[in-house]
Tab-separated table of C-alpha atoms and ligand atoms in Angstrom:
chain	number	residue	atom	x	y	z
A	28	UNK	CA	0.000	0.000	0.000
A	29	UNK	CA	1.292	3.475	-0.871
A	30	UNK	CA	1.577	5.805	2.110
A	31	UNK	CA	2.403	9.446	2.674
A	32	UNK	CA	4.665	9.940	5.683
A	33	UNK	CA	4.281	13.467	7.075
A	34	UNK	CA	6.197	14.970	9.991
A	35	UNK	CA	4.152	17.931	11.190
A	36	UNK	CA	4.836	21.185	12.977
A	37	UNK	CA	6.776	23.071	10.303
A	38	UNK	CA	5.332	26.466	9.215
A	39	UNK	CA	4.917	26.409	5.422
A	40	UNK	CA	6.547	29.421	3.784
A	41	UNK	CA	7.221	30.347	0.191
A	42	UNK	CA	5.520	30.639	-3.201
A	43	UNK	CA	3.196	28.257	-5.000
A	44	UNK	CA	1.627	28.283	-8.474
A	45	UNK	CA	-1.880	26.841	-8.689
A	46	UNK	CA	-2.352	24.111	-11.330
A	47	UNK	CA	-5.134	23.974	-13.917
A	48	UNK	CA	-8.643	23.047	-12.782
A	49	UNK	CA	-9.311	19.301	-12.655
A	50	UNK	CA	-13.047	19.886	-12.968
A	51	UNK	CA	-12.596	21.727	-16.248
A	52	UNK	CA	-9.843	19.494	-17.659
A	53	UNK	CA	-11.988	16.347	-17.579
A	54	UNK	CA	-14.836	17.971	-19.516
A	55	UNK	CA	-12.540	19.746	-21.955
A	56	UNK	CA	-11.099	16.344	-22.898
A	57	UNK	CA	-14.615	14.975	-23.482
A	58	UNK	CA	-15.405	18.020	-25.657
A	59	UNK	CA	-12.888	16.629	-28.187
A	60	UNK	CA	-15.563	14.052	-29.106
A	61	UNK	CA	-17.600	16.885	-30.662
A	62	UNK	CA	-15.275	17.378	-33.649
A	63	UNK	CA	-12.730	15.562	-35.834
A	64	UNK	CA	-10.339	18.448	-35.366
A	65	UNK	CA	-7.692	18.696	-32.670
A	66	UNK	CA	-8.174	20.408	-29.314
A	67	UNK	CA	-5.007	21.912	-27.843
A	68	UNK	CA	-5.411	22.476	-24.099
A	69	UNK	CA	-2.888	24.345	-21.930
A	70	UNK	CA	-2.539	24.395	-18.125
A	71	UNK	CA	-3.846	20.814	-17.890
A	72	UNK	CA	-2.922	19.291	-14.511
A	73	UNK	CA	-0.964	16.010	-14.658
A	74	UNK	CA	-3.237	14.122	-12.283
A	75	UNK	CA	-4.746	10.662	-12.211
A	76	UNK	CA	-8.277	11.766	-13.144
A	77	UNK	CA	-6.946	13.332	-16.350
A	78	UNK	CA	-5.013	10.159	-17.184
A	79	UNK	CA	-8.194	8.172	-16.454
A	80	UNK	CA	-10.437	10.237	-18.731
A	81	UNK	CA	-7.796	9.936	-21.476
A	82	UNK	CA	-7.926	6.150	-20.968
A	83	UNK	CA	-11.707	6.239	-21.397
A	84	UNK	CA	-11.369	8.332	-24.563
A	85	UNK	CA	-8.543	6.133	-25.857
A	86	UNK	CA	-10.855	3.115	-25.556
A	87	UNK	CA	-13.131	4.926	-28.031
A	88	UNK	CA	-10.274	5.592	-30.448
A	89	UNK	CA	-9.441	9.141	-29.338
A	90	UNK	CA	-5.749	9.997	-29.592
A	91	UNK	CA	-3.904	12.316	-27.207
A	92	UNK	CA	-0.407	13.653	-26.650
A	93	UNK	CA	0.422	15.095	-23.223
A	94	UNK	CA	3.593	17.230	-23.073
A	95	UNK	CA	4.309	19.035	-19.805
A	96	UNK	CA	0.908	20.637	-19.126
A	97	UNK	CA	-0.220	20.887	-22.770
A	98	UNK	CA	-2.599	18.234	-24.049
A	99	UNK	CA	-3.501	17.627	-27.706
A	100	UNK	CA	-6.651	15.513	-28.119
A	101	UNK	CA	-8.292	14.314	-31.343
A	102	UNK	CA	-11.345	12.143	-32.023
A	103	UNK	CA	-10.563	11.954	-35.756
A	104	UNK	CA	-10.103	8.194	-35.544
A	105	UNK	CA	-13.065	7.381	-33.331
A	106	UNK	CA	-13.578	3.598	-33.524
A	107	UNK	CA	-16.491	2.804	-31.244
A	108	UNK	CA	-19.266	4.391	-29.175
A	109	UNK	CA	-19.005	1.851	-26.347
A	110	UNK	CA	-16.906	2.634	-23.272
A	111	UNK	CA	-15.462	-0.565	-21.694
A	112	UNK	CA	-16.987	-1.292	-18.270
A	113	UNK	CA	-13.764	-1.625	-16.303
A	114	UNK	CA	-12.500	1.747	-17.535
A	115	UNK	CA	-15.732	3.759	-17.592
A	116	UNK	CA	-17.391	2.660	-14.377
A	117	UNK	CA	-14.554	3.941	-12.191
A	118	UNK	CA	-14.688	7.537	-13.393
A	119	UNK	CA	-17.913	9.523	-13.040
A	120	UNK	CA	-16.847	11.988	-15.738
A	121	UNK	CA	-17.002	9.178	-18.332
A	122	UNK	CA	-20.802	9.559	-18.342
A	123	UNK	CA	-20.224	12.940	-20.012
A	124	UNK	CA	-19.266	11.122	-23.226
A	125	UNK	CA	-22.908	10.109	-23.719
A	126	UNK	CA	-24.135	13.454	-25.107
A	127	UNK	CA	-21.362	14.049	-27.679
A	128	UNK	CA	-21.465	10.425	-28.896
A	129	UNK	CA	-25.236	10.507	-29.409
A	130	UNK	CA	-25.060	13.986	-30.952
A	131	UNK	CA	-22.390	13.023	-33.491
A	132	UNK	CA	-22.892	9.281	-33.988
A	133	UNK	CA	-26.459	8.611	-32.907
A	134	UNK	CA	-25.537	6.136	-30.203
A	135	UNK	CA	-23.573	5.607	-26.984
A	136	UNK	CA	-23.099	2.729	-24.542
A	137	UNK	CA	-21.796	4.042	-21.245
A	138	UNK	CA	-21.307	2.132	-17.962
A	139	UNK	CA	-23.322	3.416	-15.016
A	140	UNK	CA	-20.751	5.432	-13.030
A	141	UNK	CA	-22.603	4.470	-9.853
A	142	UNK	CA	-21.865	5.833	-6.420
A	143	UNK	CA	-18.549	6.607	-4.883
A	144	UNK	CA	-17.189	7.413	-1.472
A	145	UNK	CA	-19.128	10.651	-1.115
A	146	UNK	CA	-22.552	9.407	-2.086
A	147	UNK	CA	-24.844	7.694	-4.569
A	148	UNK	CA	-24.055	10.340	-7.210
A	149	UNK	CA	-26.623	9.091	-9.776
A	150	UNK	CA	-26.889	10.767	-13.169
A	151	UNK	CA	-30.688	10.853	-13.351
A	152	UNK	CA	-30.775	14.613	-14.037
A	153	UNK	CA	-28.664	14.394	-17.199
A	154	UNK	CA	-30.449	11.248	-18.416
A	155	UNK	CA	-33.772	13.048	-17.976
A	156	UNK	CA	-32.465	16.037	-19.963
A	157	UNK	CA	-31.077	13.923	-22.821
A	158	UNK	CA	-34.387	12.058	-23.081
A	159	UNK	CA	-36.162	15.403	-23.411
A	160	UNK	CA	-33.781	16.141	-26.290
A	161	UNK	CA	-35.012	13.005	-28.049
A	162	UNK	CA	-32.539	10.372	-26.925
A	163	UNK	CA	-33.825	6.910	-26.128
A	164	UNK	CA	-31.845	5.743	-23.088
A	165	UNK	CA	-32.279	2.325	-21.510
A	166	UNK	CA	-30.445	1.193	-18.414
A	167	UNK	CA	-29.613	-2.525	-18.480
A	168	UNK	CA	-28.975	-3.622	-14.894
A	169	UNK	CA	-27.574	-6.923	-16.161
A	170	UNK	CA	-24.636	-5.417	-18.029
A	171	UNK	CA	-24.575	-2.174	-15.994
A	172	UNK	CA	-24.747	-0.008	-19.102
A	173	UNK	CA	-26.823	2.922	-20.285
A	174	UNK	CA	-27.684	2.184	-23.947
A	175	UNK	CA	-28.509	5.455	-25.711
A	176	UNK	CA	-29.604	6.148	-29.286
A	177	UNK	CA	-31.037	9.133	-31.184
A	178	UNK	CA	-31.524	9.917	-34.883
A	179	UNK	CA	-30.744	13.559	-34.120
A	180	UNK	CA	-31.022	15.374	-30.808
A	181	UNK	CA	-33.460	18.281	-30.790
A	182	UNK	CA	-33.248	21.436	-28.766
A	183	UNK	CA	-35.602	21.646	-25.776
A	184	UNK	CA	-36.538	23.764	-22.779
A	185	UNK	CA	-35.206	21.859	-19.770
A	186	UNK	CA	-35.314	22.859	-16.128
A	187	UNK	CA	-33.068	20.962	-13.703
A	188	UNK	CA	-34.988	19.834	-10.623
A	189	UNK	CA	-31.888	20.550	-8.546
A	190	UNK	CA	-28.407	21.929	-9.179
A	191	UNK	CA	-26.027	19.582	-10.960
A	192	UNK	CA	-22.541	20.673	-11.970
A	193	UNK	CA	-21.669	17.842	-14.379
A	194	UNK	CA	-25.336	17.356	-15.286
A	195	UNK	CA	-25.394	20.896	-16.680
A	196	UNK	CA	-22.163	20.194	-18.547
A	197	UNK	CA	-23.530	16.923	-19.917
A	198	UNK	CA	-26.456	18.727	-21.535
A	199	UNK	CA	-24.232	21.540	-22.849
A	200	UNK	CA	-22.045	18.890	-24.531
A	201	UNK	CA	-25.155	17.474	-26.221
A	202	UNK	CA	-27.075	20.655	-27.043
A	203	UNK	CA	-24.247	22.292	-29.023
A	204	UNK	CA	-24.897	19.874	-31.942
A	205	UNK	CA	-28.645	19.376	-31.426
A	206	UNK	CA	-31.154	20.717	-33.952
A	207	UNK	CA	-32.586	24.018	-32.746
A	208	UNK	CA	-32.508	25.906	-29.482
A	209	UNK	CA	-32.012	24.458	-25.986
A	210	UNK	CA	-32.785	26.521	-22.904
A	211	UNK	CA	-31.331	25.100	-19.680
A	212	UNK	CA	-32.966	26.594	-16.594
A	213	UNK	CA	-31.862	26.161	-12.989
A	214	UNK	CA	-28.501	25.364	-14.601
A	215	UNK	CA	-25.342	25.169	-12.485
A	216	UNK	CA	-23.315	28.359	-12.310
A	217	UNK	CA	-20.026	26.925	-11.039
A	218	UNK	CA	-17.228	28.883	-12.716
A	219	UNK	CA	-15.852	25.636	-14.133
A	220	UNK	CA	-19.077	25.341	-16.162
A	221	UNK	CA	-18.383	28.792	-17.624
A	222	UNK	CA	-14.848	27.714	-18.566
A	223	UNK	CA	-16.350	24.800	-20.500
A	224	UNK	CA	-18.803	27.231	-22.137
A	225	UNK	CA	-15.815	29.342	-23.244
A	226	UNK	CA	-14.097	26.287	-24.745
A	227	UNK	CA	-17.257	25.214	-26.617
A	228	UNK	CA	-17.785	28.757	-27.876
A	229	UNK	CA	-14.188	28.791	-29.179
A	230	UNK	CA	-15.054	25.542	-30.999
A	231	UNK	CA	-17.881	27.351	-32.805
A	232	UNK	CA	-20.783	26.570	-30.495
A	233	UNK	CA	-23.507	29.168	-29.997
A	234	UNK	CA	-23.905	29.347	-26.199
A	235	UNK	CA	-24.965	32.205	-23.974
A	236	UNK	CA	-25.470	32.363	-20.207
A	237	UNK	CA	-28.572	34.618	-20.317
A	238	UNK	CA	-28.936	34.826	-16.525
A	239	UNK	CA	-27.281	33.361	-13.424
A	240	UNK	CA	-29.174	30.098	-13.689
A	241	UNK	CA	-30.020	29.956	-17.420
A	242	UNK	CA	-27.964	28.989	-20.468
A	243	UNK	CA	-29.254	29.194	-24.061
A	244	UNK	CA	-27.646	27.039	-26.775
A	245	UNK	CA	-28.416	27.208	-30.497
A	246	UNK	CA	-27.277	23.940	-32.068
A	247	UNK	CA	-24.888	24.066	-35.041
A	248	UNK	CA	-24.100	21.392	-37.649
A	249	UNK	CA	-20.420	21.040	-36.823
A	250	UNK	CA	-17.750	22.242	-34.432
A	251	UNK	CA	-14.027	22.741	-35.043
A	252	UNK	CA	-10.846	22.417	-33.020
A	253	UNK	CA	-9.389	25.194	-30.912
A	254	UNK	CA	-6.609	26.060	-28.481
A	255	UNK	CA	-7.442	27.030	-24.909
A	256	UNK	CA	-5.822	27.611	-21.522
A	257	UNK	CA	-7.778	26.154	-18.608
A	258	UNK	CA	-8.610	28.241	-15.529
A	259	UNK	CA	-6.707	27.538	-12.282
A	260	UNK	CA	-8.083	25.068	-9.734
A	261	UNK	CA	-10.140	26.736	-6.974
A	262	UNK	CA	-9.804	23.706	-4.725
A	263	UNK	CA	-6.014	23.818	-4.894
A	264	UNK	CA	-5.923	27.465	-3.853
A	265	UNK	CA	-8.202	26.827	-0.882
A	266	UNK	CA	-6.109	23.811	0.165
A	267	UNK	CA	-2.820	25.724	0.109
A	268	UNK	CA	-4.312	28.813	1.756
A	269	UNK	CA	-5.465	26.658	4.663
A	270	UNK	CA	-2.046	24.975	4.730
A	271	UNK	CA	-0.512	28.408	5.398
A	272	UNK	CA	-2.976	29.186	8.194
A	273	UNK	CA	-2.920	25.764	9.870
A	274	UNK	CA	0.900	25.621	10.054
A	275	UNK	CA	1.363	29.260	11.098
A	276	UNK	CA	3.229	29.943	7.871
A	277	UNK	CA	2.853	32.308	4.929
A	278	UNK	CA	2.294	31.270	1.279
A	279	UNK	CA	2.290	33.515	-1.785
A	280	UNK	CA	-0.050	31.933	-4.337
A	281	UNK	CA	0.283	32.638	-8.060
A	282	UNK	CA	-2.521	31.980	-10.600
A	283	UNK	CA	-4.797	33.051	-7.754
A	284	UNK	CA	-8.424	33.818	-8.595
A	285	UNK	CA	-9.915	35.740	-5.721
A	286	UNK	CA	-13.055	36.645	-7.697
A	287	UNK	CA	-14.119	32.971	-7.632
A	288	UNK	CA	-13.372	32.434	-3.949
A	289	UNK	CA	-15.670	34.974	-2.311
A	290	UNK	CA	-17.301	32.793	0.376
A	291	UNK	CA	-13.941	31.218	1.246
A	292	UNK	CA	-12.114	34.543	1.564
A	293	UNK	CA	-14.868	35.962	3.766
A	294	UNK	CA	-14.831	32.889	6.036
A	295	UNK	CA	-11.012	32.915	6.076
A	296	UNK	CA	-10.982	36.473	7.433
A	297	UNK	CA	-13.790	35.681	9.892
A	298	UNK	CA	-11.648	32.820	11.216
A	299	UNK	CA	-8.871	35.299	11.983
A	300	UNK	CA	-6.707	34.224	9.047
A	301	UNK	CA	-5.288	36.808	6.646
A	302	UNK	CA	-5.098	37.215	2.894
A	303	UNK	CA	-3.762	40.083	0.825
A	304	UNK	CA	-3.762	40.756	-2.931
A	305	UNK	CA	-0.181	41.043	-4.174
A	306	UNK	CA	-1.064	41.683	-7.807
A	307	UNK	CA	-3.876	40.748	-10.191
A	308	UNK	CA	-3.322	36.987	-9.870
A	309	UNK	CA	-1.234	36.691	-6.705
A	310	UNK	CA	-2.526	36.401	-3.149
A	311	UNK	CA	-0.622	36.034	0.104
A	312	UNK	CA	-2.172	33.826	2.830
A	313	UNK	CA	-1.073	33.678	6.464
A	314	UNK	CA	-2.426	33.828	10.001
A	315	UNK	CA	-2.050	36.318	12.804
A	316	UNK	CA	-3.249	35.482	16.349
A	317	UNK	CA	-5.801	32.826	17.285
A	318	UNK	CA	-8.149	30.989	14.929
A	319	UNK	CA	-11.766	31.963	15.545
A	320	UNK	CA	-14.746	29.552	15.263
A	321	UNK	CA	-17.157	29.811	12.306
A	322	UNK	CA	-20.550	28.497	11.195
A	323	UNK	CA	-20.425	27.157	7.619
A	324	UNK	CA	-23.142	25.771	5.337
A	325	UNK	CA	-21.994	24.423	1.985
A	326	UNK	CA	-23.941	25.175	-1.188
A	327	UNK	CA	-23.585	25.110	-4.983
A	328	UNK	CA	-21.933	28.188	-6.512
A	329	UNK	CA	-21.883	30.983	-5.426
A	330	UNK	CA	-21.993	29.396	-1.976
A	331	UNK	CA	-19.223	27.910	0.169
A	332	UNK	CA	-18.159	24.953	-1.971
A	333	UNK	CA	-18.650	21.427	-0.678
A	334	UNK	CA	-15.083	20.542	-1.764
A	335	UNK	CA	-13.721	23.079	0.720
A	336	UNK	CA	-15.438	21.799	3.863
A	337	UNK	CA	-12.945	19.049	4.757
A	338	UNK	CA	-9.887	21.314	4.672
A	339	UNK	CA	-11.954	23.916	6.514
A	340	UNK	CA	-12.779	21.436	9.277
A	341	UNK	CA	-9.049	20.999	9.949
A	342	UNK	CA	-8.631	24.739	10.449
A	343	UNK	CA	-11.629	24.740	12.787
A	344	UNK	CA	-9.994	22.115	15.027
A	345	UNK	CA	-7.613	24.968	15.946
A	346	UNK	CA	-10.370	27.528	16.578
A	347	UNK	CA	-10.930	28.825	20.100
A	348	UNK	CA	-14.555	27.723	20.450
A	349	UNK	CA	-17.198	25.596	18.745
A	350	UNK	CA	-17.644	25.578	14.958
A	351	UNK	CA	-20.207	23.810	12.769
A	352	UNK	CA	-20.257	22.648	9.161
A	353	UNK	CA	-23.571	21.806	7.488
A	354	UNK	CA	-22.985	19.797	4.269
A	355	UNK	CA	-25.932	20.223	1.896
A	356	UNK	CA	-24.587	18.995	-1.480
A	357	UNK	CA	-23.529	15.362	-0.857
A	358	UNK	CA	-25.054	12.910	1.592
A	359	UNK	CA	-21.837	11.235	2.698
A	360	UNK	CA	-19.002	13.708	2.772
A	361	UNK	CA	-17.607	13.384	6.299
A	362	UNK	CA	-15.409	10.283	5.824
A	363	UNK	CA	-12.436	12.260	7.137
A	364	UNK	CA	-14.022	12.905	10.560
A	365	UNK	CA	-13.134	9.491	12.048
A	366	UNK	CA	-9.554	9.953	10.870
A	367	UNK	CA	-9.245	13.472	12.323
A	368	UNK	CA	-10.548	12.107	15.641
A	369	UNK	CA	-7.674	9.572	15.636
A	370	UNK	CA	-5.382	12.632	15.481
A	371	UNK	CA	-6.983	14.262	18.502
A	372	UNK	CA	-9.807	16.300	16.947
A	373	UNK	CA	-12.993	16.593	19.002
A	374	UNK	CA	-15.894	16.375	16.538
A	375	UNK	CA	-19.540	15.377	17.000
A	376	UNK	CA	-22.086	14.562	14.284
A	377	UNK	CA	-25.501	16.161	14.335
A	378	UNK	CA	-28.423	16.825	12.031
A	379	UNK	CA	-29.185	20.526	11.612
A	380	UNK	CA	-32.960	21.111	11.728
A	381	UNK	CA	-34.232	21.466	8.143
A	382	UNK	CA	-37.942	22.030	7.385
A	383	UNK	CA	-38.143	20.390	3.944
A	384	UNK	CA	-34.967	18.273	3.518
A	385	UNK	CA	-36.193	16.790	0.236
A	386	UNK	CA	-36.095	20.290	-1.248
A	387	UNK	CA	-33.275	21.788	0.803
A	388	UNK	CA	-30.554	19.227	0.104
A	389	UNK	CA	-28.873	19.108	-3.307
A	390	UNK	CA	-28.702	15.310	-3.321
A	391	UNK	CA	-31.836	13.246	-3.985
A	392	UNK	CA	-33.460	12.780	-0.593
A	393	UNK	CA	-34.103	9.078	-1.340
A	394	UNK	CA	-30.311	8.622	-1.341
A	395	UNK	CA	-30.152	9.839	2.266
A	396	UNK	CA	-29.255	7.158	4.830
A	397	UNK	CA	-30.403	7.507	8.460
A	398	UNK	CA	-27.018	6.436	9.779
A	399	UNK	CA	-25.387	9.402	8.022
A	400	UNK	CA	-25.467	12.980	9.248
A	401	UNK	CA	-25.309	16.313	7.473
A	402	UNK	CA	-23.680	18.331	10.247
A	403	UNK	CA	-20.542	18.266	12.364
A	404	UNK	CA	-19.795	20.251	15.541
A	405	UNK	CA	-16.065	20.868	16.012
A	406	UNK	CA	-14.872	21.655	19.540
A	407	UNK	CA	-11.638	23.628	19.512
A	408	UNK	CA	-8.854	24.158	19.971
A	409	UNK	CA	-7.450	20.626	20.130
A	410	UNK	CA	-3.814	19.721	19.732
A	411	UNK	CA	-3.475	17.416	16.735
A	412	UNK	CA	-1.013	14.530	17.048
A	413	UNK	CA	0.298	11.862	14.741
A	414	UNK	CA	-1.629	8.682	13.826
A	415	UNK	CA	-2.033	6.109	11.061
A	416	UNK	CA	-4.999	7.301	9.000
A	417	UNK	CA	-6.653	6.452	5.715
A	418	UNK	CA	-8.090	8.748	3.061
A	419	UNK	CA	-11.307	7.591	1.382
A	420	UNK	CA	-11.869	10.277	-1.229
A	421	UNK	CA	-9.952	13.034	-2.921
A	422	UNK	CA	-10.853	15.990	-0.715
A	423	UNK	CA	-10.711	13.882	2.454
A	424	UNK	CA	-7.144	13.157	1.346
A	425	UNK	CA	-6.277	16.837	1.215
A	426	UNK	CA	-7.926	17.206	4.624
A	427	UNK	CA	-5.709	14.556	6.219
A	428	UNK	CA	-2.542	15.958	4.644
A	429	UNK	CA	-3.382	19.367	6.121
A	430	UNK	CA	-4.026	17.807	9.539
A	431	UNK	CA	-0.715	15.917	9.389
A	432	UNK	CA	1.163	19.113	8.472
A	433	UNK	CA	-0.233	20.762	11.611
A	434	UNK	CA	0.056	17.731	13.914
A	435	UNK	CA	2.950	16.893	16.214
A	436	UNK	CA	4.934	13.789	15.316
A	437	UNK	CA	4.910	11.681	12.172
A	438	UNK	CA	1.582	10.714	10.585
A	439	UNK	CA	1.107	7.849	8.113
A	440	UNK	CA	-1.626	8.491	5.530
A	441	UNK	CA	-2.800	5.451	3.558
A	442	UNK	CA	-4.915	5.311	0.393
A	443	UNK	CA	-2.968	8.115	-1.261
A	444	UNK	CA	-4.172	7.139	-4.728
A	445	UNK	CA	-7.159	9.340	-3.895
A	446	UNK	CA	-5.083	12.488	-3.539
A	447	UNK	CA	-3.180	11.721	-6.739
A	448	UNK	CA	-6.517	12.016	-8.545
A	449	UNK	CA	-6.621	15.768	-8.008
A	450	UNK	CA	-3.306	17.222	-6.818
A	451	UNK	CA	-0.260	17.322	-9.103
A	452	UNK	CA	3.067	16.390	-7.394
A	453	UNK	CA	1.592	17.091	-3.956
A	454	UNK	CA	4.606	16.085	-1.893
A	455	UNK	CA	7.119	17.896	-4.135
A	456	UNK	CA	5.166	21.127	-3.939
A	457	UNK	CA	4.624	20.918	-0.174
A	458	UNK	CA	8.314	20.057	0.354
A	459	UNK	CA	9.234	23.236	-1.565
A	460	UNK	CA	7.276	25.123	1.134
A	461	UNK	CA	9.216	23.476	3.959
A	462	UNK	CA	7.011	20.465	4.702
A	463	UNK	CA	8.516	17.140	5.709
A	464	UNK	CA	6.525	14.729	3.531
A	465	UNK	CA	7.498	11.642	1.569
A	466	UNK	CA	5.773	8.832	-0.294
A	467	UNK	CA	6.606	5.250	0.608
A	468	UNK	CA	5.316	1.868	-0.478
A	469	UNK	CA	4.837	-0.862	2.149
A	470	UNK	CA	8.204	-2.597	2.627
A	471	UNK	CA	10.108	0.671	2.009
A	472	UNK	CA	10.891	0.633	5.708
A	473	UNK	CA	8.100	3.048	6.615
B	24	EPZ	C1	-18.958	18.058	-9.472
B	24	EPZ	O1	-19.512	16.827	-9.062
B	24	EPZ	C2	-17.480	18.007	-9.143
B	24	EPZ	N1	-16.856	16.920	-9.904
B	24	EPZ	C3	-17.320	17.761	-7.647
B	24	EPZ	O2	-15.935	17.767	-7.352
B	24	EPZ	C4	-17.986	18.915	-6.905
B	24	EPZ	O3	-17.905	18.656	-5.511
B	24	EPZ	C5	-19.453	19.014	-7.311
B	24	EPZ	O4	-19.566	19.128	-8.735
B	24	EPZ	C6	-20.126	20.231	-6.726
B	24	EPZ	O5	-19.549	21.390	-7.280
B	24	EPZ	C7	-16.533	17.138	-11.197
B	24	EPZ	O6	-16.773	18.192	-11.761
B	24	EPZ	C8	-15.859	15.998	-11.889
B	24	EPZ	P1	-23.421	17.554	-8.848
B	24	EPZ	P2	-20.975	16.423	-9.605
B	24	EPZ	O7	-23.916	16.901	-10.083
B	24	EPZ	O8	-21.188	17.035	-10.912
B	24	EPZ	C9	-26.631	14.717	-6.768
B	24	EPZ	C10	-13.926	16.860	-6.539
B	24	EPZ	O9	-13.478	16.513	-5.449
B	24	EPZ	N2	-27.035	14.408	-8.154
B	24	EPZ	O10	-23.512	19.020	-8.738
B	24	EPZ	O11	-21.119	14.975	-9.456
B	24	EPZ	C11	-25.205	14.287	-6.475
B	24	EPZ	O12	-25.198	12.966	-6.007
B	24	EPZ	C12	-15.349	16.527	-6.912
B	24	EPZ	O13	-13.275	17.486	-7.411
B	24	EPZ	C13	-28.124	13.568	-8.346
B	24	EPZ	O14	-28.726	13.075	-7.403
B	24	EPZ	O15	-21.901	17.147	-8.562
B	24	EPZ	C14	-24.764	15.248	-5.401
B	24	EPZ	O16	-25.206	14.780	-4.148
B	24	EPZ	C15	-16.109	15.879	-5.761
B	24	EPZ	N3	-28.495	13.273	-9.612
B	24	EPZ	C16	-25.510	16.521	-5.769
B	24	EPZ	O17	-26.606	16.126	-6.592
B	24	EPZ	C17	-27.839	13.814	-10.704
B	24	EPZ	O18	-28.232	13.513	-11.849
B	24	EPZ	C18	-24.640	17.510	-6.544
B	24	EPZ	O19	-24.128	16.802	-7.629
B	24	EPZ	C19	-26.744	14.674	-10.490
B	24	EPZ	C20	-26.364	14.978	-9.200
């Protein structure tokens, strides 16, 4: 088993450049299915999820060349519209191939991505939207595939029942080649969606965000290749900003995008941590004095992002007082809590009173399990100490690395394949800031 060995207690100091956004990169790769021409993408992070989506696309006949952080992708030699089960089922983003394959080739066979460590994560909202656009989609529980066909997708007026980030992107990737106009209402407004809209527009699509929650697409007959530089990763910036605060250090972050981090920056200041613009795309993060407790509720954009709540919980273990986090997007996103408790954190689960949970929560209420809770109460401050812990999903991984950086002693973090999904060269970059962190495989004399 691969393990990260982290000796905590060192203030992180120095400069860090944020990598390209994982949650744009995956969809930009899928967008290559919409044309025979080449997409040239810059600022693509070299992370496992990108390699995985390229594997999915390669199984369809898509060719790619990845040099440094520039990726050239071409679907000119597409050979099939069926994604192999063992490759597709492990990566949720593979379901995004359905729209472009139906739009261009009239059919798609995609494995059900199924749930993962943070919840059921069904794709009912995008399936519903594609059906409204004229696709016939059958789910075969025997082979675990969605079998989709359509003579030609037609534009439609579709209103999402609830916010869905990739669901909105899935319908954008289909509507751009559909016949006629599609109006998506109650559409996600995460900034990563707007980066995908920019890429599709550069490819010749006719897309306009007409209001915060509405996007209008006029289908065209064909799209062409383009060259594009992906936006930086919001989750990386939040992770490294908290790393500065939790270790009592100071980090200058380049490729910073303060305009997309509003709720985080406000909470960061409320918690007694400091940030300062040092140029258009550079922000300095540090802490002065004690950490103060906060009350956080996650929400789709423009709210406090669900991906930030784990790293935030680590900072709140150092707050002088009680803090709460109410997770409203996913139904099972506190897997890191048990691991933080092994390191000395004092955290209780609770269920915040909600009048109409079936409407209030972003997940489908039928996916809710009674044994799971949507709130945590963090008593602080508690001294974190070393332990052997295991990460169970990508952001929980970042959470445990942050805790280990702040803890006394040497912590062993197992399951590090999760963090490799979303953070490029994590130990190298943290080491450059003064962290003591190394990767070992069992038998390396851990
Ligand atoms: C995207 O997930 C991101 N992943 C997530 O980042 C991010 O946390 C999330 O959006 C919220 O911003 C990618 O972009 C690859 P949703 P996504 O569709 O699209 C439920 C990370 O760590 N739902 O907005 O899956 C769903 O289960 C990852 O980088 C349905 O029930 O999120 C979830 O509870 C984690 N049916 C909630 O809605 C659907 O058809 C929000 O899902 C679609 C979603």
